[in-house]
Structures are given as structure tokens and as C-alpha cells.
PDB file of C-alpha atoms in Angstrom:
ATOM      1  CA  MET A   1      -0.367 -14.638  -1.384  1.00 90.00           C
ATOM      2  CA  ARG A   2      -1.547 -14.190  -4.953  1.00 91.00           C
ATOM      3  CA  ILE A   3      -2.118 -11.396  -7.436  1.00 93.00           C
ATOM      4  CA  ILE A   4      -5.811 -11.241  -8.293  1.00 93.00           C
ATOM      5  CA  THR A   5      -5.882  -9.611 -11.732  1.00 92.00           C
ATOM      6  CA  GLY A   6      -3.925  -7.663 -14.313  1.00 92.00           C
ATOM      7  CA  LYS A   7      -0.686  -8.429 -16.128  1.00 91.00           C
ATOM      8  CA  TYR A   8       0.676 -10.523 -13.236  1.00 91.00           C
ATOM      9  CA  LYS A   9      -2.639 -12.289 -12.544  1.00 92.00           C
ATOM     10  CA  GLY A  10      -2.292 -15.624 -10.799  1.00 90.00           C
ATOM     11  CA  ARG A  11       1.279 -15.148  -9.606  1.00 91.00           C
ATOM     12  CA  HIS A  12       1.767 -16.718  -6.161  1.00 90.00           C
ATOM     13  CA  PHE A  13       4.297 -15.830  -3.479  1.00 91.00           C
ATOM     14  CA  ASP A  14       4.902 -17.903  -0.363  1.00 90.00           C
ATOM     15  CA  ILE A  15       4.991 -15.747   2.771  1.00 90.00           C
ATOM     16  CA  PRO A  16       7.468 -16.984   5.397  1.00 88.00           C
ATOM     17  CA  ARG A  17       5.700 -18.368   8.463  1.00 85.00           C
ATOM     18  CA  THR A  18       7.844 -16.199  10.717  1.00 85.00           C
ATOM     19  CA  PHE A  19       6.283 -12.994   9.349  1.00 85.00           C
ATOM     20  CA  LYS A  20       4.313 -10.759  11.705  1.00 74.00           C
ATOM     21  CA  ALA A  21       2.495  -9.073   8.815  1.00 70.00           C
ATOM     22  CA  ARG A  22      -1.217  -9.690   8.342  1.00 68.00           C
ATOM     23  CA  PRO A  23      -1.772  -9.530   4.577  1.00 74.00           C
ATOM     24  CA  THR A  24      -5.137  -8.307   3.328  1.00 83.00           C
ATOM     25  CA  THR A  25      -7.197 -11.397   2.507  1.00 86.00           C
ATOM     26  CA  ASP A  26      -7.763 -12.208  -1.163  1.00 89.00           C
ATOM     27  CA  PHE A  27     -11.517 -11.829  -0.610  1.00 93.00           C
ATOM     28  CA  ALA A  28     -11.173  -8.354   0.903  1.00 94.00           C
ATOM     29  CA  LYS A  29      -8.528  -7.296  -1.612  1.00 95.00           C
ATOM     30  CA  GLU A  30     -10.593  -8.354  -4.613  1.00 95.00           C
ATOM     31  CA  ASN A  31     -13.696  -6.582  -3.314  1.00 96.00           C
ATOM     32  CA  ILE A  32     -12.002  -3.300  -2.386  1.00 97.00           C
ATOM     33  CA  PHE A  33     -10.255  -3.166  -5.758  1.00 97.00           C
ATOM     34  CA  ASN A  34     -13.628  -3.688  -7.459  1.00 96.00           C
ATOM     35  CA  VAL A  35     -14.923  -0.665  -5.515  1.00 97.00           C
ATOM     36  CA  LEU A  36     -11.838   1.380  -6.383  1.00 97.00           C
ATOM     37  CA  THR A  37     -12.483   1.049 -10.118  1.00 95.00           C
ATOM     38  CA  GLN A  38     -15.276   3.608  -9.551  1.00 95.00           C
ATOM     39  CA  TYR A  39     -12.769   6.109  -8.147  1.00 96.00           C
ATOM     40  CA  VAL A  40      -9.465   5.693  -9.952  1.00 96.00           C
ATOM     41  CA  ASP A  41      -8.127   4.680 -13.340  1.00 96.00           C
ATOM     42  CA  PHE A  42      -5.293   2.352 -12.383  1.00 96.00           C
ATOM     43  CA  ASP A  43      -3.764   2.556 -15.821  1.00 94.00           C
ATOM     44  CA  GLY A  44      -1.108   5.240 -15.499  1.00 93.00           C
ATOM     45  CA  ALA A  45      -1.891   6.135 -11.882  1.00 97.00           C
ATOM     46  CA  GLU A  46       0.693   7.165  -9.299  1.00 97.00           C
ATOM     47  CA  ALA A  47       0.160   5.132  -6.109  1.00 98.00           C
ATOM     48  CA  LEU A  48       1.531   4.979  -2.570  1.00 98.00           C
ATOM     49  CA  ASP A  49       1.352   1.854  -0.407  1.00 98.00           C
ATOM     50  CA  LEU A  50       1.995   2.650   3.265  1.00 98.00           C
ATOM     51  CA  PHE A  51       2.741  -0.088   5.817  1.00 97.00           C
ATOM     52  CA  SER A  52       3.303  -2.408   2.862  1.00 96.00           C
ATOM     53  CA  GLY A  53       3.811  -5.537   4.972  1.00 94.00           C
ATOM     54  CA  THR A  54       4.112  -8.413   2.502  1.00 94.00           C
ATOM     55  CA  GLY A  55       3.752  -6.120  -0.527  1.00 95.00           C
ATOM     56  CA  SER A  56       0.431  -7.664  -1.542  1.00 95.00           C
ATOM     57  CA  ILE A  57      -1.177  -4.301  -2.361  1.00 96.00           C
ATOM     58  CA  THR A  58       1.948  -2.988  -4.116  1.00 96.00           C
ATOM     59  CA  LEU A  59       2.021  -6.049  -6.371  1.00 95.00           C
ATOM     60  CA  GLU A  60      -1.691  -5.737  -7.126  1.00 96.00           C
ATOM     61  CA  LEU A  61      -1.305  -2.050  -8.023  1.00 96.00           C
ATOM     62  CA  LEU A  62       1.579  -2.820 -10.368  1.00 95.00           C
ATOM     63  CA  SER A  63      -0.354  -5.664 -11.952  1.00 94.00           C
ATOM     64  CA  ARG A  64      -3.316  -3.378 -12.620  1.00 95.00           C
ATOM     65  CA  GLY A  65      -1.181  -0.923 -14.569  1.00 94.00           C
ATOM     66  CA  CYS A  66      -0.137   1.828 -12.182  1.00 96.00           C
ATOM     67  CA  ARG A  67       2.583   3.948 -13.755  1.00 94.00           C
ATOM     68  CA  HIS A  68       4.547   4.099 -10.520  1.00 96.00           C
ATOM     69  CA  VAL A  69       4.082   2.683  -7.020  1.00 97.00           C
ATOM     70  CA  VAL A  70       5.975   3.767  -3.918  1.00 97.00           C
ATOM     71  CA  SER A  71       6.023   1.055  -1.248  1.00 97.00           C
ATOM     72  CA  VAL A  72       6.984   2.005   2.318  1.00 98.00           C
ATOM     73  CA  GLU A  73       7.712  -0.687   4.909  1.00 97.00           C
ATOM     74  CA  MET A  74       9.741  -0.437   8.124  1.00 96.00           C
ATOM     75  CA  ASP A  75      10.455  -4.088   8.896  1.00 95.00           C
ATOM     76  CA  ARG A  76      13.745  -5.257   7.369  1.00 95.00           C
ATOM     77  CA  ASP A  77      12.584  -8.815   6.605  1.00 94.00           C
ATOM     78  CA  HIS A  78       9.295  -7.677   5.119  1.00 94.00           C
ATOM     79  CA  HIS A  79      11.078  -5.096   2.984  1.00 95.00           C
ATOM     80  CA  ARG A  80      13.483  -7.754   1.727  1.00 95.00           C
ATOM     81  CA  PHE A  81      10.525 -10.027   0.894  1.00 95.00           C
ATOM     82  CA  ILE A  82       8.906  -7.194  -1.123  1.00 95.00           C
ATOM     83  CA  LEU A  83      12.164  -6.689  -3.014  1.00 94.00           C
ATOM     84  CA  ASP A  84      12.348 -10.409  -3.758  1.00 93.00           C
ATOM     85  CA  CYS A  85       8.756 -10.453  -5.064  1.00 93.00           C
ATOM     86  CA  LEU A  86       9.440  -7.433  -7.267  1.00 93.00           C
ATOM     87  CA  LYS A  87      12.588  -9.053  -8.566  1.00 90.00           C
ATOM     88  CA  LYS A  88      10.651 -12.183  -9.516  1.00 89.00           C
ATOM     89  CA  LEU A  89       8.098 -10.105 -11.419  1.00 85.00           C
ATOM     90  CA  SER A  90      10.670  -8.347 -13.528  1.00 72.00           C
ATOM     91  CA  ALA A  91      14.073  -9.999 -13.475  1.00 54.00           C
ATOM     92  CA  ASN A  92      15.355  -8.158 -16.539  1.00 33.00           C
ATOM     93  CA  SER A  93      14.377  -4.524 -15.910  1.00 38.00           C
ATOM     94  CA  GLN A  94      16.285  -2.080 -13.746  1.00 37.00           C
ATOM     95  CA  GLY A  95      14.400  -0.183 -11.050  1.00 39.00           C
ATOM     96  CA  SER A  96      15.261   1.497  -7.803  1.00 41.00           C
ATOM     97  CA  SER A  97      15.150   0.702  -4.142  1.00 46.00           C
ATOM     98  CA  ARG A  98      15.973   3.094  -1.328  1.00 48.00           C
ATOM     99  CA  ASP A  99      16.762   2.326   2.289  1.00 47.00           C
ATOM    100  CA  SER A 100      15.931   5.428   4.309  1.00 42.00           C
ATOM    101  CA  GLN A 101      18.743   4.721   6.737  1.00 38.00           C
ATOM    102  CA  ALA A 102      21.482   4.007   4.236  1.00 35.00           C
ATOM    103  CA  SER A 103      20.136   5.859   1.170  1.00 31.00           C
ATOM    104  CA  LEU A 104      21.836   3.301  -1.038  1.00 32.00           C
ATOM    105  CA  ARG A 105      20.569   1.875  -4.307  1.00 38.00           C
ATOM    106  CA  ASP A 106      19.878  -1.820  -4.089  1.00 45.00           C
ATOM    107  CA  SER A 107      21.578  -3.834  -6.799  1.00 35.00           C
ATOM    108  CA  ARG A 108      18.620  -6.174  -7.263  1.00 47.00           C
ATOM    109  CA  GLN A 109      16.601  -5.994 -10.436  1.00 53.00           C
ATOM    110  CA  LEU A 110      13.225  -4.326  -9.789  1.00 58.00           C
ATOM    111  CA  PRO A 111      10.419  -3.213 -12.059  1.00 64.00           C
ATOM    112  CA  PRO A 112      11.126   0.381 -13.128  1.00 67.00           C
ATOM    113  CA  ASP A 113       7.621   1.317 -12.023  1.00 90.00           C
ATOM    114  CA  CYS A 114       8.194   0.655  -8.307  1.00 93.00           C
ATOM    115  CA  THR A 115      10.238   2.323  -5.584  1.00 94.00           C
ATOM    116  CA  ALA A 116      10.523   0.183  -2.447  1.00 95.00           C
ATOM    117  CA  ILE A 117      11.514   2.188   0.606  1.00 96.00           C
ATOM    118  CA  ARG A 118      12.526   0.720   3.926  1.00 97.00           C
ATOM    119  CA  GLY A 119      11.650   3.335   6.505  1.00 97.00           C
ATOM    120  CA  ASP A 120       9.224   4.847   8.955  1.00 97.00           C
ATOM    121  CA  VAL A 121       5.868   5.695   7.355  1.00 97.00           C
ATOM    122  CA  PHE A 122       5.311   8.801   9.480  1.00 97.00           C
ATOM    123  CA  ARG A 123       8.744  10.190   8.635  1.00 97.00           C
ATOM    124  CA  TYR A 124       8.158   9.456   4.953  1.00 97.00           C
ATOM    125  CA  VAL A 125       4.737  11.136   4.902  1.00 97.00           C
ATOM    126  CA  LYS A 126       6.027  14.242   6.689  1.00 95.00           C
ATOM    127  CA  THR A 127       8.810  14.738   4.142  1.00 96.00           C
ATOM    128  CA  CYS A 128       7.070  13.555   0.955  1.00 97.00           C
ATOM    129  CA  LYS A 129       6.806  16.184  -1.804  1.00 95.00           C
ATOM    130  CA  GLN A 130       4.915  14.018  -4.297  1.00 96.00           C
ATOM    131  CA  THR A 131       1.154  13.669  -4.833  1.00 98.00           C
ATOM    132  CA  PHE A 132      -0.640  10.420  -5.615  1.00 98.00           C
ATOM    133  CA  ASP A 133      -3.821   9.341  -7.374  1.00 98.00           C
ATOM    134  CA  LEU A 134      -4.241   6.504  -4.885  1.00 98.00           C
ATOM    135  CA  ILE A 135      -2.885   6.017  -1.389  1.00 98.00           C
ATOM    136  CA  PHE A 136      -3.408   2.731   0.432  1.00 98.00           C
ATOM    137  CA  ALA A 137      -2.540   2.362   4.121  1.00 98.00           C
ATOM    138  CA  ASP A 138      -2.784  -0.843   6.131  1.00 96.00           C
ATOM    139  CA  PRO A 139      -1.169  -0.122   9.508  1.00 95.00           C
ATOM    140  CA  PRO A 140      -1.083  -2.633  12.364  1.00 92.00           C
ATOM    141  CA  TYR A 141      -4.542  -2.462  13.932  1.00 91.00           C
ATOM    142  CA  ALA A 142      -3.013  -1.883  17.379  1.00 90.00           C
ATOM    143  CA  LEU A 143      -0.890   1.077  16.242  1.00 93.00           C
ATOM    144  CA  LYS A 144      -1.481   3.884  18.741  1.00 94.00           C
ATOM    145  CA  GLU A 145      -1.248   6.602  16.039  1.00 95.00           C
ATOM    146  CA  LEU A 146      -3.704   4.809  13.741  1.00 96.00           C
ATOM    147  CA  ALA A 147      -6.571   7.271  14.162  1.00 96.00           C
ATOM    148  CA  ALA A 148      -4.352  10.227  13.210  1.00 96.00           C
ATOM    149  CA  ILE A 149      -3.276   8.825   9.827  1.00 97.00           C
ATOM    150  CA  PRO A 150      -6.146  10.242   7.692  1.00 98.00           C
ATOM    151  CA  ASP A 151      -5.527  13.747   9.078  1.00 97.00           C
ATOM    152  CA  LEU A 152      -1.824  13.435   8.333  1.00 97.00           C
ATOM    153  CA  ILE A 153      -2.478  12.433   4.705  1.00 98.00           C
ATOM    154  CA  PHE A 154      -4.666  15.499   4.130  1.00 98.00           C
ATOM    155  CA  GLU A 155      -2.490  17.914   6.113  1.00 97.00           C
ATOM    156  CA  ARG A 156       0.447  16.956   3.898  1.00 97.00           C
ATOM    157  CA  GLN A 157      -1.761  17.269   0.764  1.00 97.00           C
ATOM    158  CA  LEU A 158      -0.508  13.971  -0.643  1.00 98.00           C
ATOM    159  CA  LEU A 159      -3.527  13.279  -2.868  1.00 98.00           C
ATOM    160  CA  THR A 160      -4.079  14.682  -6.341  1.00 97.00           C
ATOM    161  CA  ALA A 161      -7.296  16.664  -6.866  1.00 95.00           C
ATOM    162  CA  ASP A 162      -9.252  13.509  -7.751  1.00 95.00           C
ATOM    163  CA  GLY A 163      -7.161  11.158  -5.615  1.00 97.00           C
ATOM    164  CA  ILE A 164      -8.535   8.548  -3.216  1.00 98.00           C
ATOM    165  CA  PHE A 165      -7.166   7.385   0.122  1.00 98.00           C
ATOM    166  CA  VAL A 166      -7.980   3.815   1.194  1.00 98.00           C
ATOM    167  CA  PHE A 167      -7.483   3.079   4.874  1.00 98.00           C
ATOM    168  CA  GLU A 168      -7.650  -0.456   6.236  1.00 96.00           C
ATOM    169  CA  HIS A 169      -8.424  -0.642   9.958  1.00 95.00           C
ATOM    170  CA  GLY A 170     -10.038  -2.700  12.685  1.00 90.00           C
ATOM    171  CA  LYS A 171     -13.704  -2.658  13.661  1.00 92.00           C
ATOM    172  CA  ASP A 172     -13.058  -0.374  16.657  1.00 91.00           C
ATOM    173  CA  HIS A 173     -12.511   2.707  14.488  1.00 94.00           C
ATOM    174  CA  ASP A 174     -15.214   4.787  12.846  1.00 96.00           C
ATOM    175  CA  PHE A 175     -14.125   7.549  10.463  1.00 97.00           C
ATOM    176  CA  SER A 176     -17.582   8.426   9.133  1.00 96.00           C
ATOM    177  CA  GLN A 177     -17.422  11.919  10.691  1.00 96.00           C
ATOM    178  CA  HIS A 178     -14.094  12.792   9.101  1.00 97.00           C
ATOM    179  CA  PRO A 179     -14.498  15.743   6.685  1.00 97.00           C
ATOM    180  CA  HIS A 180     -12.897  13.800   3.815  1.00 98.00           C
ATOM    181  CA  PHE A 181     -14.745  10.520   4.445  1.00 98.00           C
ATOM    182  CA  VAL A 182     -16.506   9.029   1.403  1.00 97.00           C
ATOM    183  CA  GLU A 183     -17.616   5.529   2.328  1.00 98.00           C
ATOM    184  CA  HIS A 184     -16.942   2.466   4.469  1.00 98.00           C
ATOM    185  CA  ARG A 185     -16.698  -1.118   3.262  1.00 98.00           C
ATOM    186  CA  GLN A 186     -16.449  -4.253   5.378  1.00 97.00           C
ATOM    187  CA  TYR A 187     -15.461  -7.699   4.160  1.00 95.00           C
ATOM    188  CA  GLY A 188     -15.482 -10.207   6.984  1.00 90.00           C
ATOM    189  CA  SER A 189     -13.273  -8.766   9.709  1.00 89.00           C
ATOM    190  CA  VAL A 190     -11.551  -6.333   7.324  1.00 93.00           C
ATOM    191  CA  ASN A 191     -12.717  -2.708   7.313  1.00 96.00           C
ATOM    192  CA  PHE A 192     -11.879  -0.080   4.729  1.00 98.00           C
ATOM    193  CA  SER A 193     -12.631   3.633   4.976  1.00 98.00           C
ATOM    194  CA  LEU A 194     -12.310   5.676   1.797  1.00 98.00           C
ATOM    195  CA  PHE A 195     -11.445   9.375   1.782  1.00 98.00           C
ATOM    196  CA  ARG A 196     -10.972  12.069  -0.850  1.00 96.00           C
TER     197      ARG A 196
END
């Protein structure tokens, strides 16, 4: 896994072979971020990365200058991997990490511009009081609640007035009739629907 551009450009992280996560391919990630430059100014943006998996999107958002990124991942090992990657990026600055079960600060050194949360995405979204300029969600393609995620984002009013929601999903879903749908992009087997 590598960071495509920005202040951490070229940094590589080795994903353990035991991981279940399916990171967004570099090809798809580079292309969707090129599209997103039309919608959001990354510099100073507030971003939310749901179903963070390996943290690939979180790291890319931080590299591109987001003021603050909230990363939400349920799996303990994946969350720990994200923390380790963040620690490697900024070993000398103090940040925060929250475990939704324990609500304890992690003693690791994290970039001050990232909050890594280990917890259930749906629980987080339903209780979140913050708004974001960019929300990225990459749930498991087989997740039974997948189709309901765009509605949940807009019901909870998590986007700023000009915010954009990027939803990665499998080919079996079509969100073009959703009232907030903007456009669809496909890169190989990876599909993105954009909403605002």
C-alpha cells in the first residue's frame, strides 16, 4: 500500500497477509482523487473515512492536507495497523486515538490531525455531531446494510453545505436514482458513486 501524492507521497506500508480488508487499488484511488479535486479543496478540509480497513484513504487524505481526518474501523487488527501507520508518519507529534468500547486514549504518537476510532460505523454515524467536507465510505461489498448507507449519511446531515460523499461499492448496486447522486465512476472492478 502506498500514498499517491502530497506531503507523504511515496510512503509504503506492508499490509499483513492475514488481513481480510480489500484496500482500494492504487489505480482506482489515484483516479477518484483526481475527480475529487473538482469537488473539494483538500487543504484544510474536515474528512471522515468510514470502514477504513487498512487506512489507505485516511493516509491519502492526511497527505493531501486535510486539517483533520476521523477514521472509523471495527476490526481490532486493522485498527491497530492504522495506528501503526499513523505513528510512522508522525513519530514526534501527539494526537488522539479513541476505542469506542474502552474510551481510552492510546499512548502511541499519532499525527494531531487524525482521530482513529475503533468501533461500529453505524453506531458512530448515528451519534456523530460533526459535519465534514468529505466523507469516504468503503464497506465490505457483501454488507447487507450497504444500500442504506447513503440515506443514513444524509439523514444524519453529516456533510457541510458544499460537502461530498464518496461511496465505494460493487457492480451490483446502482445509486443513480438517489436524490443526492452526482455521478458514478468505475475503474476496473471498483465503483464509486458520488453524492452531495
